[in-house]
Short mmCIF file of C-alpha atoms in Angstrom, two decimals:
data_model
loop_
_atom_site.label_atom_id
_atom_site.label_comp_id
_atom_site.label_asym_id
_atom_site.label_seq_id
_atom_site.Cartn_x
_atom_site.Cartn_y
_atom_site.Cartn_z
CA UNK A 1 135.22 114.09 128.35
CA UNK A 2 131.85 113.25 129.80
CA UNK A 3 131.60 113.28 133.58
CA UNK A 4 131.73 109.82 135.12
CA UNK A 5 133.13 110.53 138.58
CA UNK A 6 130.44 110.24 141.22
CA UNK A 7 128.83 113.55 141.95
CA UNK A 8 127.16 114.64 145.12
CA UNK A 9 123.40 114.44 145.19
CA UNK A 10 122.12 116.50 142.27
CA UNK A 11 120.60 119.56 143.88
CA UNK A 12 118.17 122.09 142.52
CA UNK A 13 118.71 125.76 143.19
CA UNK A 14 116.54 128.80 142.73
CA UNK A 15 116.82 132.54 143.26
CA UNK A 16 115.55 132.25 146.82
CA UNK A 17 118.10 129.58 147.76
CA UNK A 18 121.16 129.38 145.49
CA UNK A 19 122.81 127.12 148.09
CA UNK A 20 122.23 123.91 150.02
CA UNK A 21 122.94 123.36 153.73
CA UNK A 22 123.49 119.84 155.04
CA UNK A 23 124.06 119.13 158.72
CA UNK A 24 125.91 115.97 159.76
CA UNK A 25 124.65 114.48 163.03
CA UNK A 26 126.31 111.71 165.00
CA UNK A 27 123.05 109.83 165.45
CA UNK A 28 122.40 109.47 161.72
CA UNK A 29 124.11 107.01 159.33
CA UNK A 30 127.13 108.06 157.28
CA UNK A 31 126.39 108.66 153.60
CA UNK A 32 129.09 106.36 152.20
CA UNK A 33 128.45 107.59 148.64
CA UNK A 34 129.82 111.03 149.54
CA UNK A 35 133.14 109.73 150.91
CA UNK A 36 134.94 108.44 147.82
CA UNK A 37 136.52 110.77 145.27
CA UNK A 38 133.97 112.94 143.52
CA UNK A 39 133.58 116.45 142.17
CA UNK A 40 130.85 118.98 141.52
CA UNK A 41 130.53 122.51 140.19
CA UNK A 42 129.45 123.99 143.52
CA UNK A 43 131.80 125.63 146.00
CA UNK A 44 131.79 123.43 149.11
CA UNK A 45 132.47 124.82 152.57
CA UNK A 46 132.75 122.46 155.53
CA UNK A 47 132.89 123.44 159.18
CA UNK A 48 133.74 120.77 161.73
CA UNK A 49 132.19 121.14 165.18
CA UNK A 50 133.31 117.82 166.67
CA UNK A 51 136.12 115.36 166.09
CA UNK A 52 138.23 115.56 162.97
CA UNK A 53 138.28 114.24 159.43
CA UNK A 54 140.86 113.72 156.71
CA UNK A 55 140.22 115.23 153.28
CA UNK A 56 142.04 114.64 150.01
CA UNK A 57 141.55 117.67 147.78
CA UNK A 58 143.24 117.79 144.37
CA UNK A 59 145.99 115.53 145.70
CA UNK A 60 146.55 117.41 148.97
CA UNK A 61 145.90 115.71 152.31
CA UNK A 62 144.23 118.10 154.76
CA UNK A 63 143.29 117.38 158.37
CA UNK A 64 140.11 119.13 159.42
CA UNK A 65 140.13 119.47 163.20
CA UNK A 66 137.26 120.68 165.34
CA UNK A 67 136.30 124.35 164.88
CA UNK A 68 138.08 124.64 161.54
CA UNK A 69 136.78 125.78 158.19
CA UNK A 70 137.52 123.75 155.06
CA UNK A 71 137.08 125.05 151.50
CA UNK A 72 136.67 122.80 148.45
CA UNK A 73 136.71 124.72 145.19
CA UNK A 74 134.40 124.18 142.25
CA UNK A 75 135.40 121.06 140.25
CA UNK A 76 138.07 120.01 142.76
CA UNK A 77 138.43 116.23 143.14
CA UNK A 78 137.95 115.37 146.80
CA UNK A 79 137.30 112.50 149.18
CA UNK A 80 136.70 112.22 152.92
CA UNK A 81 137.91 109.82 155.57
CA UNK A 82 135.60 110.66 158.51
CA UNK A 83 136.28 110.36 162.21
CA UNK A 84 133.94 107.47 162.92
CA UNK A 85 134.47 107.77 166.69
CA UNK A 86 131.99 110.68 166.69
CA UNK A 87 129.20 108.65 165.13
CA UNK A 88 126.58 107.14 167.38
CA UNK A 89 126.83 110.14 169.69
CA UNK A 90 124.23 112.91 169.78
CA UNK A 91 124.94 116.38 168.50
CA UNK A 92 126.02 118.25 165.41
CA UNK A 93 129.33 117.02 163.96
CA UNK A 94 129.69 119.28 160.92
CA UNK A 95 127.82 121.53 158.54
CA UNK A 96 128.36 121.28 154.78
CA UNK A 97 127.45 124.25 152.62
CA UNK A 98 127.21 123.95 148.83
CA UNK A 99 126.91 127.24 146.93
CA UNK A 100 125.71 127.30 143.32
CA UNK A 101 128.42 128.16 140.80
CA UNK A 102 126.06 130.38 138.81
CA UNK A 103 125.35 132.43 141.94
CA UNK A 104 129.08 132.82 142.65
CA UNK A 105 129.72 133.88 139.05
CA UNK A 106 127.15 136.65 139.52
CA UNK A 107 128.72 138.10 142.64
CA UNK A 108 132.47 137.44 142.13
CA UNK A 109 134.16 138.93 139.03
CA UNK A 110 136.34 136.50 137.04
CA UNK A 111 135.27 133.60 139.25
CA UNK A 112 136.88 131.13 136.83
CA UNK A 113 140.35 132.56 137.44
CA UNK A 114 140.32 132.51 141.25
CA UNK A 115 140.55 129.86 143.94
CA UNK A 116 139.81 129.94 147.63
CA UNK A 117 142.30 128.62 150.16
CA UNK A 118 141.72 127.81 153.81
CA UNK A 119 142.04 131.16 155.60
CA UNK A 120 144.88 131.43 158.11
CA UNK A 121 142.51 133.20 160.47
CA UNK A 122 140.56 130.00 160.63
CA UNK A 123 139.69 129.53 164.28
CA UNK A 124 138.00 132.84 164.99
CA UNK A 125 135.12 132.58 167.41
CA UNK A 126 132.84 134.59 165.12
CA UNK A 127 133.24 131.95 162.37
CA UNK A 128 131.99 129.31 164.81
CA UNK A 129 129.00 131.52 165.55
CA UNK A 130 128.40 132.21 161.85
CA UNK A 131 128.51 128.51 160.86
CA UNK A 132 126.35 127.54 163.83
CA UNK A 133 123.76 130.10 162.76
CA UNK A 134 123.89 128.84 159.16
CA UNK A 135 123.36 125.26 160.38
CA UNK A 136 119.98 126.27 161.81
CA UNK A 137 118.71 126.57 158.23
CA UNK A 138 119.77 123.03 157.26
CA UNK A 139 118.27 119.63 157.98
CA UNK A 140 117.56 118.78 161.61
CA UNK A 141 117.78 115.43 163.47
CA UNK A 142 114.97 113.06 162.53
CA UNK A 143 113.83 112.75 166.12
CA UNK A 144 113.32 116.52 166.13
CA UNK A 145 111.05 116.63 163.13
CA UNK A 146 113.26 115.89 160.13
CA UNK A 147 114.42 118.17 157.37
CA UNK A 148 113.24 121.75 157.30
CA UNK A 149 110.99 121.68 154.27
CA UNK A 150 108.57 124.36 155.35
CA UNK A 151 108.19 127.69 153.61
CA UNK A 152 110.65 130.30 154.84
CA UNK A 153 109.46 133.77 155.62
CA UNK A 154 110.91 136.65 153.67
CA UNK A 155 112.88 137.78 156.73
CA UNK A 156 114.31 134.28 157.24
CA UNK A 157 115.29 134.06 153.58
CA UNK A 158 117.02 137.43 153.67
CA UNK A 159 118.75 136.51 156.93
CA UNK A 160 120.25 133.25 155.63
CA UNK A 161 121.32 134.96 152.38
CA UNK A 162 123.01 137.62 154.46
CA UNK A 163 124.85 134.96 156.47
CA UNK A 164 126.05 133.25 153.28
CA UNK A 165 127.23 136.57 151.82
CA UNK A 166 129.04 137.35 155.08
CA UNK A 167 130.85 134.01 154.83
CA UNK A 168 131.78 134.60 151.18
CA UNK A 169 133.08 138.08 152.03
CA UNK A 170 135.26 136.51 154.76
CA UNK A 171 136.69 134.04 152.23
CA UNK A 172 137.31 136.82 149.71
CA UNK A 173 139.11 138.89 152.32
CA UNK A 174 141.31 136.17 153.83
CA UNK A 175 141.40 133.28 151.36
CA UNK A 176 141.13 134.58 147.80
CA UNK A 177 144.01 133.68 145.43
CA UNK A 178 144.67 133.67 141.71
CA UNK A 179 144.27 130.14 140.34
CA UNK A 180 147.47 130.37 138.27
CA UNK A 181 149.52 131.07 141.41
CA UNK A 182 148.31 128.20 143.58
CA UNK A 183 147.65 125.63 140.84
CA UNK A 184 150.64 125.61 138.49
CA UNK A 185 150.44 123.71 135.21
CA UNK A 186 151.98 120.50 136.60
CA UNK A 187 149.47 120.44 139.46
CA UNK A 188 146.56 120.92 137.09
CA UNK A 189 147.96 118.14 134.89
CA UNK A 190 148.09 115.74 137.86
CA UNK A 191 144.49 116.57 138.78
CA UNK A 192 143.39 115.85 135.22
CA UNK A 193 145.30 112.55 135.19
CA UNK A 194 143.63 111.55 138.45
CA UNK A 195 140.23 112.49 137.01
CA UNK A 196 140.86 110.24 134.00
CA UNK A 197 142.05 107.32 136.16
CA UNK A 198 139.01 107.52 138.44
CA UNK A 199 136.70 107.81 135.44
CA UNK A 200 138.28 104.69 133.95
CA UNK A 201 137.84 102.73 137.19
CA UNK A 202 134.24 103.79 137.48
CA UNK A 203 133.49 102.76 133.89
CA UNK A 204 135.18 99.36 134.29
CA UNK A 205 134.60 98.48 137.97
CA UNK A 206 132.42 95.51 137.04
CA UNK A 207 135.26 93.95 135.06
CA UNK A 208 138.51 92.37 136.29
CA UNK A 209 140.90 95.33 136.58
CA UNK A 210 144.35 95.35 138.15
CA UNK A 211 146.71 98.07 139.30
CA UNK A 212 149.33 96.90 136.81
CA UNK A 213 146.93 97.18 133.87
CA UNK A 214 145.63 100.62 134.86
CA UNK A 215 149.15 101.91 135.50
CA UNK A 216 150.25 100.72 132.07
CA UNK A 217 147.20 102.29 130.39
CA UNK A 218 148.04 105.72 131.82
CA UNK A 219 151.80 105.41 131.22
CA UNK A 220 152.88 105.02 134.85
CA UNK A 221 155.36 102.55 136.23
CA UNK A 222 153.61 100.25 138.69
CA UNK A 223 155.60 101.63 141.65
CA UNK A 224 155.00 105.29 140.80
CA UNK A 225 151.30 104.65 140.11
CA UNK A 226 150.92 103.04 143.54
CA UNK A 227 152.43 106.10 145.26
CA UNK A 228 150.51 108.57 143.07
CA UNK A 229 147.17 106.89 143.70
CA UNK A 230 147.63 106.58 147.47
CA UNK A 231 148.86 110.17 147.79
CA UNK A 232 145.92 111.58 145.84
CA UNK A 233 143.06 109.47 147.21
CA UNK A 234 144.12 108.22 150.64
CA UNK A 235 143.47 104.62 149.52
CA UNK A 236 145.45 101.92 147.81
CA UNK A 237 144.20 100.98 144.36
CA UNK A 238 142.63 97.74 145.65
CA UNK A 239 140.96 99.53 148.58
CA UNK A 240 139.47 102.16 146.30
CA UNK A 241 138.15 99.68 143.73
CA UNK A 242 136.66 97.50 146.48
CA UNK A 243 134.94 100.45 148.14
CA UNK A 244 133.57 101.67 144.83
CA UNK A 245 132.22 98.21 143.98
CA UNK A 246 130.58 97.96 147.40
CA UNK A 247 129.06 101.39 146.99
CA UNK A 248 127.48 100.35 143.71
CA UNK A 249 126.40 96.99 145.14
CA UNK A 250 124.49 98.72 147.94
CA UNK A 251 122.08 100.13 145.36
CA UNK A 252 121.28 96.61 144.13
CA UNK A 253 120.85 95.34 147.69
CA UNK A 254 118.42 98.12 148.59
CA UNK A 255 116.49 98.53 145.35
CA UNK A 256 116.34 95.05 143.83
CA UNK A 257 115.55 91.50 144.85
CA UNK A 258 118.59 90.05 143.07
CA UNK A 259 120.49 87.25 144.77
CA UNK A 260 123.74 88.00 146.58
CA UNK A 261 125.71 85.99 144.01
CA UNK A 262 124.15 87.94 141.14
CA UNK A 263 124.93 91.26 142.85
CA UNK A 264 128.49 90.15 143.59
CA UNK A 265 129.23 89.16 140.00
CA UNK A 266 127.49 92.22 138.55
CA UNK A 267 129.68 94.52 140.64
CA UNK A 268 133.07 93.00 139.92
CA UNK A 269 133.48 90.44 142.71
CA UNK A 270 134.69 87.02 141.61
CA UNK A 271 132.38 85.12 143.99
CA UNK A 272 129.79 85.63 146.73
CA UNK A 273 132.17 84.80 149.58
CA UNK A 274 134.63 87.60 148.71
CA UNK A 275 131.72 90.00 148.35
CA UNK A 276 130.16 89.06 151.70
CA UNK A 277 133.48 89.33 153.57
CA UNK A 278 134.28 92.73 152.03
CA UNK A 279 130.76 94.02 152.67
CA UNK A 280 130.74 92.96 156.31
CA UNK A 281 134.15 94.55 156.88
CA UNK A 282 132.91 97.84 155.43
CA UNK A 283 129.34 98.03 156.77
CA UNK A 284 129.31 95.71 159.79
CA UNK A 285 126.53 93.55 158.29
CA UNK A 286 126.34 90.84 155.70
CA UNK A 287 124.50 92.00 152.54
CA UNK A 288 121.32 90.13 153.53
CA UNK A 289 121.41 91.53 157.08
CA UNK A 290 121.91 95.01 155.62
CA UNK A 291 118.91 94.59 153.31
CA UNK A 292 116.71 93.41 156.19
CA UNK A 293 117.82 96.24 158.49
CA UNK A 294 117.07 98.88 155.89
CA UNK A 295 113.67 97.32 155.14
CA UNK A 296 112.81 97.50 158.86
CA UNK A 297 113.79 101.15 159.03
CA UNK A 298 111.54 101.97 156.07
CA UNK A 299 108.47 100.23 157.45
#
């Protein structure tokens, strides 16, 4: 099956940097496109410095409190409900580390047959120090000069690689498990069913789709489908479809001069009024206000 589920930003890796480090700052806007269910081949490691967030990973709801490490395995379906109370405040909220699958396959034997779990020794002070040091090699606040795009010295490159290897060794020591033991066949089947449902929604979001119709297509009763979908995504079916449609509509608002009615209809809304109300509830602006604000910021 071809991949339809939204992926994270497509990143390029090389031998010098087989990983990507992204810092999340309270003073910068939330990347809404990274919140809804998606998957990627990279291993994702998240460390929360402030506040908390709720993550849905392969159907499991996990609360990520401050000073906790979160591990998202390669190809795991995951979504994030962030703690928005931290946004608008200065300081580093979290660091997100994506490590290339090909790099992991080189250094970990039988990588395909293992999974990482969140280590029980998860609040050690040295992990805070390690993740804080790793964050120094990621993007920095815009007011402090923007993303670090300069050439790294050889010593810097070796240092950050050493930090990443130290983190991987910690995960291997305290969080390494056999995939067959922590993901039994029924769990893997549920993940695949969720992947197919999300793919279907994302292929047909511009059309009228209902929970009843989707449940029937995937051989669920309506009641069980409702519980299954909420448990695995953190959203009701209607909430998820609306958020996905809005996410797609944002691209038209920012990168086209189409009318609001045209954008609404193109992205599955029955009329402009429903679109405007949903958009304002999600983003705090009407679509036209949002377009104008973003144009100002880019001047």
